[in-house]
Amino acid sequence: MGLVKRCNTWWMSFMYQGQQVRRSTGTTNKRLAEAILGQVRVQIIEGRFFVKPEAQHRTLTELMDRYTSEHAARRANHRRELTSVKNLKDFFGNPTLDQITPKRIVDYKNQRYTDGVKPATMNRELATLKKAFNLARREWEWCTDNPVCRVSMEKENNTRDRWLTVEEEQRLLPAAASWLRELMVFAIYTGMRMGEILALTWGGVDLFRRTVTVFRSKNGERRTIPVNTTVLDLLKGKHAARLETIDLVFHSESQTALDGSNIRRALTTALDLAKIQNLHFHDLRHTFATRMVQAGIDLYKVQRLLGHKSPIMTQRYAHHYPESLREGVDALEAGRSFSTNLAHAQVRVCEASLSC
């Protein structure tokens, strides 16, 4: 039976009825922690101590606040995580962790469907809750169960295959504000995600080697992308005009980070002016991949440039280059031609032998 310091807070650790008990004293003062531990010893001797699971007094607010500060802040999709946390808090309120059951989570899913939320968004929110519970169970020892694991995720429809045609690009770029035009050109010619572009710093740009580096991609891996002359000229222009006070490559006029919602609003305005429908900023990434495949670049290279972990994710673009399959069907014809020529040759040999 003793005290252990964890993150500046003193925790009690002892065995009770054959069970390991770890409980926070809630204080950073060692003397006060020793006094609390003394009270627990007295309660055990007098038979007044009862093990109350952490999940019965830890709340959802505590869980999500700690998750946000210790985990979400380090993720590339930090803003989306904050939105998920807010939506979860708005629905569940502040119950203790043991009150968040699979049934309650299903109620949450039903409510989000009523709100008109798409399955992909719902899955991202459930993934946030699931990750928070995993941390609470495995690392923080706040609970022994993850209720989200017993709830099925929703089936997503990721078959969207929209890309920008050259003709549409010629109409869209002049209709966009200059700052948005730079972002779109960069996305079309690098295939980078919006979050990756907005997080790009000059430390990730190498004008000599003609590369840009994504230090925190969606899948957590580092990725270096070679750039063509169009992107290189864009970067050189921005580098010449850069201010030393901000390291972001793309930023607002007030030298602050650009916001995704502002980008989407500006893009909507440009699309209306260019009379183009049903185009999202992420479709510019699809445009990059589609044009690469249409130019005959093999899928492995496209996969590496996009940063896909699995080739299955890149296969969606294969139909844009049917010429790569042509040699397969041509082989059938070549084989048939060979068989026919061989048969004719055999007939001629037979005819020659008979005439002799």
mmCIF file of C-alpha atoms in Angstrom:
data_model
loop_
_atom_site.group_PDB
_atom_site.id
_atom_site.type_symbol
_atom_site.label_atom_id
_atom_site.label_comp_id
_atom_site.label_asym_id
_atom_site.label_seq_id
_atom_site.Cartn_x
_atom_site.Cartn_y
_atom_site.Cartn_z
ATOM 1 C CA MET A 1 0.000 0.000 0.000
ATOM 2 C CA GLY A 2 1.621 3.225 -1.128
ATOM 3 C CA LEU A 3 1.632 6.354 -3.248
ATOM 4 C CA VAL A 4 2.683 6.779 -6.858
ATOM 5 C CA LYS A 5 3.074 10.117 -8.631
ATOM 6 C CA ARG A 6 1.500 10.299 -12.081
ATOM 7 C CA CYS A 7 1.328 13.539 -14.072
ATOM 8 C CA ASN A 8 2.029 15.564 -10.889
ATOM 9 C CA THR A 9 -0.911 13.928 -9.089
ATOM 10 C CA TRP A 10 -0.490 11.384 -6.277
ATOM 11 C CA TRP A 11 -2.242 8.048 -6.736
ATOM 12 C CA MET A 12 -2.923 5.322 -4.171
ATOM 13 C CA SER A 13 -2.007 1.777 -5.134
ATOM 14 C CA PHE A 14 -2.877 -1.207 -2.930
ATOM 15 C CA MET A 15 -4.427 -4.674 -2.850
ATOM 16 C CA TYR A 16 -7.938 -5.102 -1.474
ATOM 17 C CA GLN A 17 -9.595 -8.515 -1.236
ATOM 18 C CA GLY A 18 -7.185 -9.891 -3.827
ATOM 19 C CA GLN A 19 -7.871 -7.028 -6.238
ATOM 20 C CA GLN A 20 -5.397 -4.342 -7.315
ATOM 21 C CA VAL A 21 -6.841 -0.913 -6.580
ATOM 22 C CA ARG A 22 -5.465 2.284 -8.106
ATOM 23 C CA ARG A 23 -7.174 5.517 -7.197
ATOM 24 C CA SER A 24 -6.230 9.152 -7.558
ATOM 25 C CA THR A 25 -6.006 11.232 -4.395
ATOM 26 C CA GLY A 26 -6.840 14.265 -6.503
ATOM 27 C CA THR A 27 -3.976 16.288 -5.080
ATOM 28 C CA THR A 28 -0.408 17.225 -6.004
ATOM 29 C CA ASN A 29 0.470 17.757 -2.338
ATOM 30 C CA LYS A 30 2.265 14.698 -0.980
ATOM 31 C CA ARG A 31 1.375 15.358 2.673
ATOM 32 C CA LEU A 32 -2.297 15.667 1.839
ATOM 33 C CA ALA A 33 -2.066 12.515 -0.279
ATOM 34 C CA GLU A 34 -0.509 10.641 2.686
ATOM 35 C CA ALA A 35 -3.381 11.815 4.904
ATOM 36 C CA ILE A 36 -5.948 10.560 2.369
ATOM 37 C CA LEU A 37 -4.130 7.244 2.184
ATOM 38 C CA GLY A 38 -4.229 7.041 5.991
ATOM 39 C CA GLN A 39 -8.004 7.534 5.945
ATOM 40 C CA VAL A 40 -8.361 4.697 3.429
ATOM 41 C CA ARG A 41 -6.283 2.416 5.684
ATOM 42 C CA VAL A 42 -8.642 3.187 8.606
ATOM 43 C CA GLN A 43 -11.702 2.493 6.416
ATOM 44 C CA ILE A 44 -10.268 -0.881 5.389
ATOM 45 C CA ILE A 45 -9.533 -1.858 9.011
ATOM 46 C CA GLU A 46 -13.032 -0.795 10.135
ATOM 47 C CA GLY A 47 -14.678 -2.532 7.180
ATOM 48 C CA ARG A 48 -16.080 0.703 5.780
ATOM 49 C CA PHE A 49 -14.073 0.699 2.539
ATOM 50 C CA PHE A 50 -15.776 -0.352 -0.673
ATOM 51 C CA VAL A 51 -14.161 -0.476 -4.100
ATOM 52 C CA LYS A 52 -16.046 1.889 -6.344
ATOM 53 C CA PRO A 53 -15.061 1.457 -9.994
ATOM 54 C CA GLU A 54 -13.537 4.521 -11.587
ATOM 55 C CA ALA A 55 -16.220 4.393 -14.283
ATOM 56 C CA GLN A 56 -18.843 5.222 -11.635
ATOM 57 C CA HIS A 57 -17.363 8.580 -10.771
ATOM 58 C CA ARG A 58 -15.426 9.558 -13.908
ATOM 59 C CA THR A 59 -17.611 11.634 -16.243
ATOM 60 C CA LEU A 60 -17.829 12.057 -19.979
ATOM 61 C CA THR A 61 -16.651 15.656 -19.685
ATOM 62 C CA GLU A 62 -13.502 14.496 -17.879
ATOM 63 C CA LEU A 63 -12.958 11.837 -20.533
ATOM 64 C CA MET A 64 -13.351 14.126 -23.542
ATOM 65 C CA ASP A 65 -11.412 17.018 -21.995
ATOM 66 C CA ARG A 66 -8.430 14.790 -21.280
ATOM 67 C CA TYR A 67 -8.695 13.180 -24.699
ATOM 68 C CA THR A 68 -8.739 16.618 -26.341
ATOM 69 C CA SER A 69 -5.726 17.955 -24.465
ATOM 70 C CA GLU A 70 -3.535 14.850 -24.511
ATOM 71 C CA HIS A 71 -4.454 13.182 -27.791
ATOM 72 C CA ALA A 72 -6.607 15.170 -30.229
ATOM 73 C CA ALA A 73 -4.303 18.192 -30.084
ATOM 74 C CA ARG A 74 -1.530 16.120 -31.674
ATOM 75 C CA ARG A 75 -3.607 14.839 -34.575
ATOM 76 C CA ALA A 76 -3.564 16.337 -38.070
ATOM 77 C CA ASN A 77 -7.382 16.489 -38.114
ATOM 78 C CA HIS A 78 -7.489 18.405 -34.821
ATOM 79 C CA ARG A 79 -10.394 20.672 -35.790
ATOM 80 C CA ARG A 80 -12.572 17.814 -36.927
ATOM 81 C CA GLU A 81 -11.870 16.025 -33.630
ATOM 82 C CA LEU A 82 -13.015 19.103 -31.699
ATOM 83 C CA THR A 83 -16.252 19.159 -33.692
ATOM 84 C CA SER A 84 -16.843 15.475 -32.904
ATOM 85 C CA VAL A 85 -16.190 16.081 -29.199
ATOM 86 C CA LYS A 86 -18.691 18.945 -29.172
ATOM 87 C CA ASN A 87 -21.399 16.851 -30.867
ATOM 88 C CA LEU A 88 -20.845 13.994 -28.416
ATOM 89 C CA LYS A 89 -21.061 16.305 -25.390
ATOM 90 C CA ASP A 90 -24.194 17.994 -26.741
ATOM 91 C CA PHE A 91 -26.020 14.683 -26.970
ATOM 92 C CA PHE A 92 -24.774 12.722 -23.957
ATOM 93 C CA GLY A 93 -24.451 15.598 -21.495
ATOM 94 C CA ASN A 94 -22.189 14.714 -18.594
ATOM 95 C CA PRO A 95 -23.016 11.190 -17.354
ATOM 96 C CA THR A 96 -20.543 8.932 -15.609
ATOM 97 C CA LEU A 97 -18.712 6.538 -17.912
ATOM 98 C CA ASP A 98 -20.632 3.478 -16.727
ATOM 99 C CA GLN A 99 -23.869 5.153 -17.884
ATOM 100 C CA ILE A 100 -22.701 5.269 -21.505
ATOM 101 C CA THR A 101 -24.017 1.948 -22.753
ATOM 102 C CA PRO A 102 -24.312 0.421 -26.250
ATOM 103 C CA LYS A 103 -28.055 1.183 -26.155
ATOM 104 C CA ARG A 104 -27.330 4.848 -25.438
ATOM 105 C CA ILE A 105 -24.804 4.967 -28.264
ATOM 106 C CA VAL A 106 -27.404 3.519 -30.661
ATOM 107 C CA ASP A 107 -29.757 6.308 -29.549
ATOM 108 C CA TYR A 108 -27.004 8.740 -30.482
ATOM 109 C CA LYS A 109 -26.725 7.197 -33.957
ATOM 110 C CA ASN A 110 -30.485 7.436 -34.473
ATOM 111 C CA GLN A 111 -30.470 11.079 -33.443
ATOM 112 C CA ARG A 112 -27.631 11.878 -35.818
ATOM 113 C CA TYR A 113 -29.565 10.214 -38.649
ATOM 114 C CA THR A 114 -32.530 12.419 -37.743
ATOM 115 C CA ASP A 115 -30.195 15.421 -37.931
ATOM 116 C CA GLY A 116 -29.347 14.433 -41.508
ATOM 117 C CA VAL A 117 -25.727 13.481 -40.772
ATOM 118 C CA LYS A 118 -24.021 11.221 -43.305
ATOM 119 C CA PRO A 119 -22.677 7.782 -42.260
ATOM 120 C CA ALA A 120 -19.059 8.867 -42.777
ATOM 121 C CA THR A 121 -19.447 11.784 -40.368
ATOM 122 C CA MET A 122 -21.190 9.586 -37.831
ATOM 123 C CA ASN A 123 -18.389 7.013 -38.016
ATOM 124 C CA ARG A 124 -15.771 9.710 -37.426
ATOM 125 C CA GLU A 125 -17.615 10.812 -34.294
ATOM 126 C CA LEU A 126 -17.986 7.253 -33.026
ATOM 127 C CA ALA A 127 -14.293 6.676 -33.753
ATOM 128 C CA THR A 128 -13.440 9.645 -31.519
ATOM 129 C CA LEU A 129 -15.528 8.223 -28.668
ATOM 130 C CA LYS A 130 -14.064 4.759 -29.207
ATOM 131 C CA LYS A 131 -10.493 6.048 -29.099
ATOM 132 C CA ALA A 132 -11.197 8.040 -25.925
ATOM 133 C CA PHE A 133 -12.630 4.954 -24.192
ATOM 134 C CA ASN A 134 -9.644 2.867 -25.325
ATOM 135 C CA LEU A 135 -7.272 5.349 -23.717
ATOM 136 C CA ALA A 136 -9.396 5.417 -20.550
ATOM 137 C CA ARG A 137 -9.373 1.612 -20.393
ATOM 138 C CA ARG A 138 -5.797 0.792 -21.378
ATOM 139 C CA GLU A 139 -3.765 3.754 -20.145
ATOM 140 C CA TRP A 140 -5.736 5.780 -17.625
ATOM 141 C CA GLU A 141 -7.458 2.825 -15.908
ATOM 142 C CA TRP A 142 -10.738 4.693 -15.657
ATOM 143 C CA CYS A 143 -12.895 1.812 -16.902
ATOM 144 C CA THR A 144 -12.710 -1.864 -17.806
ATOM 145 C CA ASP A 145 -15.002 -1.844 -20.848
ATOM 146 C CA ASN A 146 -15.346 0.053 -24.113
ATOM 147 C CA PRO A 147 -19.068 0.200 -24.984
ATOM 148 C CA VAL A 148 -18.383 1.573 -28.473
ATOM 149 C CA CYS A 149 -16.735 -1.739 -29.448
ATOM 150 C CA ARG A 150 -20.134 -3.425 -29.109
ATOM 151 C CA VAL A 151 -21.836 -1.025 -31.530
ATOM 152 C CA SER A 152 -21.545 -1.531 -35.287
ATOM 153 C CA MET A 153 -20.193 1.247 -37.468
ATOM 154 C CA GLU A 154 -22.289 2.538 -40.343
ATOM 155 C CA LYS A 155 -21.713 1.471 -43.934
ATOM 156 C CA GLU A 156 -20.181 4.335 -45.872
ATOM 157 C CA ASN A 157 -20.676 5.171 -49.516
ATOM 158 C CA ASN A 158 -17.238 6.232 -50.766
ATOM 159 C CA THR A 159 -17.947 5.778 -54.453
ATOM 160 C CA ARG A 160 -17.778 9.513 -55.288
ATOM 161 C CA ASP A 161 -15.721 9.879 -58.453
ATOM 162 C CA ARG A 162 -15.873 13.550 -59.378
ATOM 163 C CA TRP A 163 -12.894 15.329 -60.875
ATOM 164 C CA LEU A 164 -12.281 18.673 -62.556
ATOM 165 C CA THR A 165 -12.078 18.593 -66.336
ATOM 166 C CA VAL A 166 -9.568 20.817 -68.131
ATOM 167 C CA GLU A 167 -12.420 22.907 -69.531
ATOM 168 C CA GLU A 168 -13.904 23.353 -66.046
ATOM 169 C CA GLU A 169 -10.499 24.280 -64.664
ATOM 170 C CA GLN A 170 -10.140 27.018 -67.289
ATOM 171 C CA ARG A 171 -13.456 28.492 -66.121
ATOM 172 C CA LEU A 172 -12.999 27.979 -62.382
ATOM 173 C CA LEU A 173 -9.528 29.390 -61.733
ATOM 174 C CA PRO A 174 -10.233 32.893 -63.128
ATOM 175 C CA ALA A 175 -13.461 33.018 -61.087
ATOM 176 C CA ALA A 176 -11.681 32.317 -57.788
ATOM 177 C CA ALA A 177 -10.017 34.788 -55.448
ATOM 178 C CA SER A 178 -6.234 34.844 -55.875
ATOM 179 C CA TRP A 179 -5.549 33.109 -52.526
ATOM 180 C CA LEU A 180 -8.056 30.368 -53.341
ATOM 181 C CA ARG A 181 -6.649 30.000 -56.858
ATOM 182 C CA GLU A 182 -3.223 29.247 -55.381
ATOM 183 C CA LEU A 183 -4.682 26.578 -53.116
ATOM 184 C CA MET A 184 -6.566 24.936 -55.969
ATOM 185 C CA VAL A 185 -3.578 24.891 -58.322
ATOM 186 C CA PHE A 186 -1.450 23.415 -55.550
ATOM 187 C CA ALA A 187 -4.062 20.711 -54.847
ATOM 188 C CA ILE A 188 -4.530 19.821 -58.518
ATOM 189 C CA TYR A 189 -0.808 19.375 -59.130
ATOM 190 C CA THR A 190 0.224 17.693 -55.850
ATOM 191 C CA GLY A 191 -2.841 15.641 -54.850
ATOM 192 C CA MET A 192 -2.461 16.784 -51.239
ATOM 193 C CA ARG A 193 -5.444 16.915 -48.894
ATOM 194 C CA MET A 194 -6.771 20.259 -47.685
ATOM 195 C CA GLY A 195 -5.503 19.681 -44.153
ATOM 196 C CA GLU A 196 -2.049 18.756 -45.454
ATOM 197 C CA ILE A 197 -1.880 21.903 -47.570
ATOM 198 C CA LEU A 198 -3.019 24.191 -44.761
ATOM 199 C CA ALA A 199 -0.468 22.627 -42.374
ATOM 200 C CA LEU A 200 2.420 22.894 -44.858
ATOM 201 C CA THR A 201 5.314 24.996 -43.536
ATOM 202 C CA TRP A 202 8.434 26.297 -45.254
ATOM 203 C CA GLY A 203 10.368 23.683 -43.321
ATOM 204 C CA GLY A 204 8.633 21.090 -45.516
ATOM 205 C CA VAL A 205 9.494 22.872 -48.792
ATOM 206 C CA ASP A 206 12.753 22.182 -50.610
ATOM 207 C CA LEU A 207 13.007 24.483 -53.631
ATOM 208 C CA PHE A 208 16.390 23.028 -54.616
ATOM 209 C CA ARG A 209 15.215 19.390 -54.679
ATOM 210 C CA ARG A 210 11.759 20.468 -55.933
ATOM 211 C CA THR A 211 9.845 18.594 -53.239
ATOM 212 C CA VAL A 212 7.327 19.238 -50.486
ATOM 213 C CA THR A 213 7.052 17.046 -47.396
ATOM 214 C CA VAL A 214 3.910 16.165 -45.487
ATOM 215 C CA PHE A 215 5.074 15.550 -41.930
ATOM 216 C CA ARG A 216 1.653 14.514 -40.570
ATOM 217 C CA SER A 217 -0.542 12.775 -43.123
ATOM 218 C CA LYS A 218 -3.965 11.311 -42.476
ATOM 219 C CA ASN A 219 -2.508 7.852 -41.872
ATOM 220 C CA GLY A 220 0.229 9.257 -39.626
ATOM 221 C CA GLU A 221 3.078 8.664 -42.065
ATOM 222 C CA ARG A 222 5.532 11.140 -43.546
ATOM 223 C CA ARG A 223 5.314 11.650 -47.310
ATOM 224 C CA THR A 224 7.595 13.533 -49.722
ATOM 225 C CA ILE A 225 6.089 14.684 -53.026
ATOM 226 C CA PRO A 226 8.059 15.918 -56.055
ATOM 227 C CA VAL A 227 6.571 19.053 -57.604
ATOM 228 C CA ASN A 228 6.365 20.111 -61.240
ATOM 229 C CA THR A 229 7.254 23.487 -62.732
ATOM 230 C CA THR A 230 3.770 24.925 -62.137
ATOM 231 C CA VAL A 231 3.927 24.276 -58.389
ATOM 232 C CA LEU A 232 7.597 25.227 -58.176
ATOM 233 C CA ASP A 233 6.924 28.637 -59.720
ATOM 234 C CA LEU A 234 4.005 29.141 -57.317
ATOM 235 C CA LEU A 235 6.199 28.300 -54.320
ATOM 236 C CA LYS A 236 9.048 30.506 -55.497
ATOM 237 C CA GLY A 237 6.665 33.442 -55.803
ATOM 238 C CA LYS A 238 5.262 32.875 -52.330
ATOM 239 C CA HIS A 239 8.748 32.392 -50.880
ATOM 240 C CA ALA A 240 9.937 35.698 -52.333
ATOM 241 C CA ALA A 241 6.993 37.503 -50.744
ATOM 242 C CA ARG A 242 6.963 35.582 -47.444
ATOM 243 C CA LEU A 243 7.053 37.245 -44.054
ATOM 244 C CA GLU A 244 9.397 35.983 -41.356
ATOM 245 C CA THR A 245 6.619 36.220 -38.757
ATOM 246 C CA ILE A 246 4.738 33.181 -40.075
ATOM 247 C CA ASP A 247 6.056 29.809 -41.223
ATOM 248 C CA LEU A 248 2.888 28.605 -42.959
ATOM 249 C CA VAL A 249 3.100 28.491 -46.743
ATOM 250 C CA PHE A 250 -0.600 29.272 -47.164
ATOM 251 C CA HIS A 251 -2.168 31.731 -44.736
ATOM 252 C CA SER A 252 -4.695 34.547 -44.547
ATOM 253 C CA GLU A 253 -3.934 38.223 -45.162
ATOM 254 C CA SER A 254 -3.847 38.678 -41.381
ATOM 255 C CA GLN A 255 -1.094 36.016 -41.204
ATOM 256 C CA THR A 256 -3.311 33.473 -39.457
ATOM 257 C CA ALA A 257 -4.077 29.882 -40.416
ATOM 258 C CA LEU A 258 -6.741 29.458 -43.080
ATOM 259 C CA ASP A 259 -10.010 27.831 -42.023
ATOM 260 C CA GLY A 260 -11.643 25.024 -43.975
ATOM 261 C CA SER A 261 -15.117 26.554 -43.704
ATOM 262 C CA ASN A 262 -13.884 29.823 -45.239
ATOM 263 C CA ILE A 263 -12.287 27.885 -48.088
ATOM 264 C CA ARG A 264 -15.513 26.016 -48.764
ATOM 265 C CA ARG A 265 -17.527 29.261 -48.810
ATOM 266 C CA ALA A 266 -15.075 30.914 -51.211
ATOM 267 C CA LEU A 267 -15.109 27.826 -53.424
ATOM 268 C CA THR A 268 -18.908 27.856 -53.550
ATOM 269 C CA THR A 269 -18.835 31.475 -54.742
ATOM 270 C CA ALA A 270 -16.269 30.647 -57.449
ATOM 271 C CA LEU A 271 -18.267 27.617 -58.596
ATOM 272 C CA ASP A 272 -21.404 29.732 -58.941
ATOM 273 C CA LEU A 273 -19.539 32.286 -61.052
ATOM 274 C CA ALA A 274 -18.029 29.554 -63.226
ATOM 275 C CA LYS A 275 -21.387 27.732 -63.446
ATOM 276 C CA ILE A 276 -19.895 24.464 -62.196
ATOM 277 C CA GLN A 277 -21.890 22.105 -59.987
ATOM 278 C CA ASN A 278 -21.192 19.298 -57.541
ATOM 279 C CA LEU A 279 -17.506 19.931 -56.870
ATOM 280 C CA HIS A 280 -15.788 19.742 -53.472
ATOM 281 C CA PHE A 281 -12.255 20.840 -52.642
ATOM 282 C CA HIS A 282 -11.323 17.197 -52.012
ATOM 283 C CA ASP A 283 -12.293 16.464 -55.625
ATOM 284 C CA LEU A 284 -9.134 18.324 -56.660
ATOM 285 C CA ARG A 285 -7.210 15.416 -55.111
ATOM 286 C CA HIS A 286 -9.311 13.073 -57.262
ATOM 287 C CA THR A 287 -8.454 15.304 -60.236
ATOM 288 C CA PHE A 288 -4.733 14.818 -59.596
ATOM 289 C CA ALA A 289 -5.091 11.030 -59.406
ATOM 290 C CA THR A 290 -7.449 10.772 -62.380
ATOM 291 C CA ARG A 291 -5.207 12.816 -64.657
ATOM 292 C CA MET A 292 -2.173 10.798 -63.602
ATOM 293 C CA VAL A 293 -3.885 7.513 -64.463
ATOM 294 C CA GLN A 294 -5.283 8.896 -67.719
ATOM 295 C CA ALA A 295 -1.712 9.855 -68.664
ATOM 296 C CA GLY A 296 -0.674 6.222 -68.256
ATOM 297 C CA ILE A 297 1.114 6.482 -64.894
ATOM 298 C CA ASP A 298 0.969 3.097 -63.151
ATOM 299 C CA LEU A 299 -1.181 2.748 -60.044
ATOM 300 C CA TYR A 300 1.754 2.008 -57.738
ATOM 301 C CA LYS A 301 3.244 5.449 -58.385
ATOM 302 C CA VAL A 302 -0.151 7.077 -57.953
ATOM 303 C CA GLN A 303 -0.575 5.221 -54.658
ATOM 304 C CA ARG A 304 2.781 6.497 -53.380
ATOM 305 C CA LEU A 305 2.030 10.074 -54.407
ATOM 306 C CA LEU A 306 -1.403 10.023 -52.766
ATOM 307 C CA GLY A 307 -0.054 8.393 -49.618
ATOM 308 C CA HIS A 308 -2.508 5.486 -49.683
ATOM 309 C CA LYS A 309 -1.499 2.653 -47.360
ATOM 310 C CA SER A 310 -3.364 0.063 -49.382
ATOM 311 C CA PRO A 311 -3.441 -0.315 -53.196
ATOM 312 C CA ILE A 312 -7.159 -1.075 -52.863
ATOM 313 C CA MET A 313 -7.786 2.630 -52.200
ATOM 314 C CA THR A 314 -6.014 3.541 -55.441
ATOM 315 C CA GLN A 315 -7.809 0.901 -57.531
ATOM 316 C CA ARG A 316 -10.845 3.179 -57.767
ATOM 317 C CA TYR A 317 -8.978 5.154 -60.452
ATOM 318 C CA ALA A 318 -8.037 2.125 -62.591
ATOM 319 C CA HIS A 319 -11.070 2.438 -64.881
ATOM 320 C CA HIS A 320 -9.760 5.792 -66.105
ATOM 321 C CA TYR A 321 -7.064 4.023 -68.104
ATOM 322 C CA PRO A 322 -8.600 1.111 -70.027
ATOM 323 C CA GLU A 323 -5.586 1.141 -72.382
ATOM 324 C CA SER A 324 -3.602 -0.621 -69.667
ATOM 325 C CA LEU A 325 -5.908 -3.617 -70.125
ATOM 326 C CA ARG A 326 -5.795 -3.610 -73.902
ATOM 327 C CA GLU A 327 -2.673 -5.753 -74.132
ATOM 328 C CA GLY A 328 -4.620 -8.469 -72.313
ATOM 329 C CA VAL A 329 -7.365 -8.699 -74.935
ATOM 330 C CA ASP A 330 -4.855 -8.166 -77.751
ATOM 331 C CA ALA A 331 -2.995 -11.239 -76.513
ATOM 332 C CA LEU A 332 -6.098 -13.323 -77.234
ATOM 333 C CA GLU A 333 -6.125 -12.158 -80.809
ATOM 334 C CA ALA A 334 -2.387 -12.717 -81.154
ATOM 335 C CA GLY A 335 -2.787 -16.233 -79.821
ATOM 336 C CA ARG A 336 -5.619 -16.931 -82.247
ATOM 337 C CA SER A 337 -3.554 -15.586 -85.127
ATOM 338 C CA PHE A 338 -0.633 -17.820 -84.131
ATOM 339 C CA SER A 339 -2.917 -20.883 -83.973
ATOM 340 C CA THR A 340 -4.415 -20.087 -87.375
ATOM 341 C CA ASN A 341 -1.014 -19.601 -89.010
ATOM 342 C CA LEU A 342 0.224 -22.844 -87.441
ATOM 343 C CA ALA A 343 -2.798 -24.727 -88.805
ATOM 344 C CA HIS A 344 -2.262 -23.292 -92.293
ATOM 345 C CA ALA A 345 1.391 -24.284 -92.166
ATOM 346 C CA GLN A 346 0.469 -27.853 -91.207
ATOM 347 C CA VAL A 347 -2.020 -28.054 -94.060
ATOM 348 C CA ARG A 348 0.638 -26.883 -96.518
ATOM 349 C CA VAL A 349 3.057 -29.505 -95.221
ATOM 350 C CA CYS A 350 0.435 -32.212 -95.658
ATOM 351 C CA GLU A 351 -0.388 -31.036 -99.203
ATOM 352 C CA ALA A 352 3.274 -31.023 -100.098
ATOM 353 C CA SER A 353 3.779 -34.564 -98.793
ATOM 354 C CA LEU A 354 0.801 -35.847 -100.799
ATOM 355 C CA SER A 355 2.025 -34.291 -104.007
ATOM 356 C CA CYS A 356 5.320 -36.038 -103.548
#
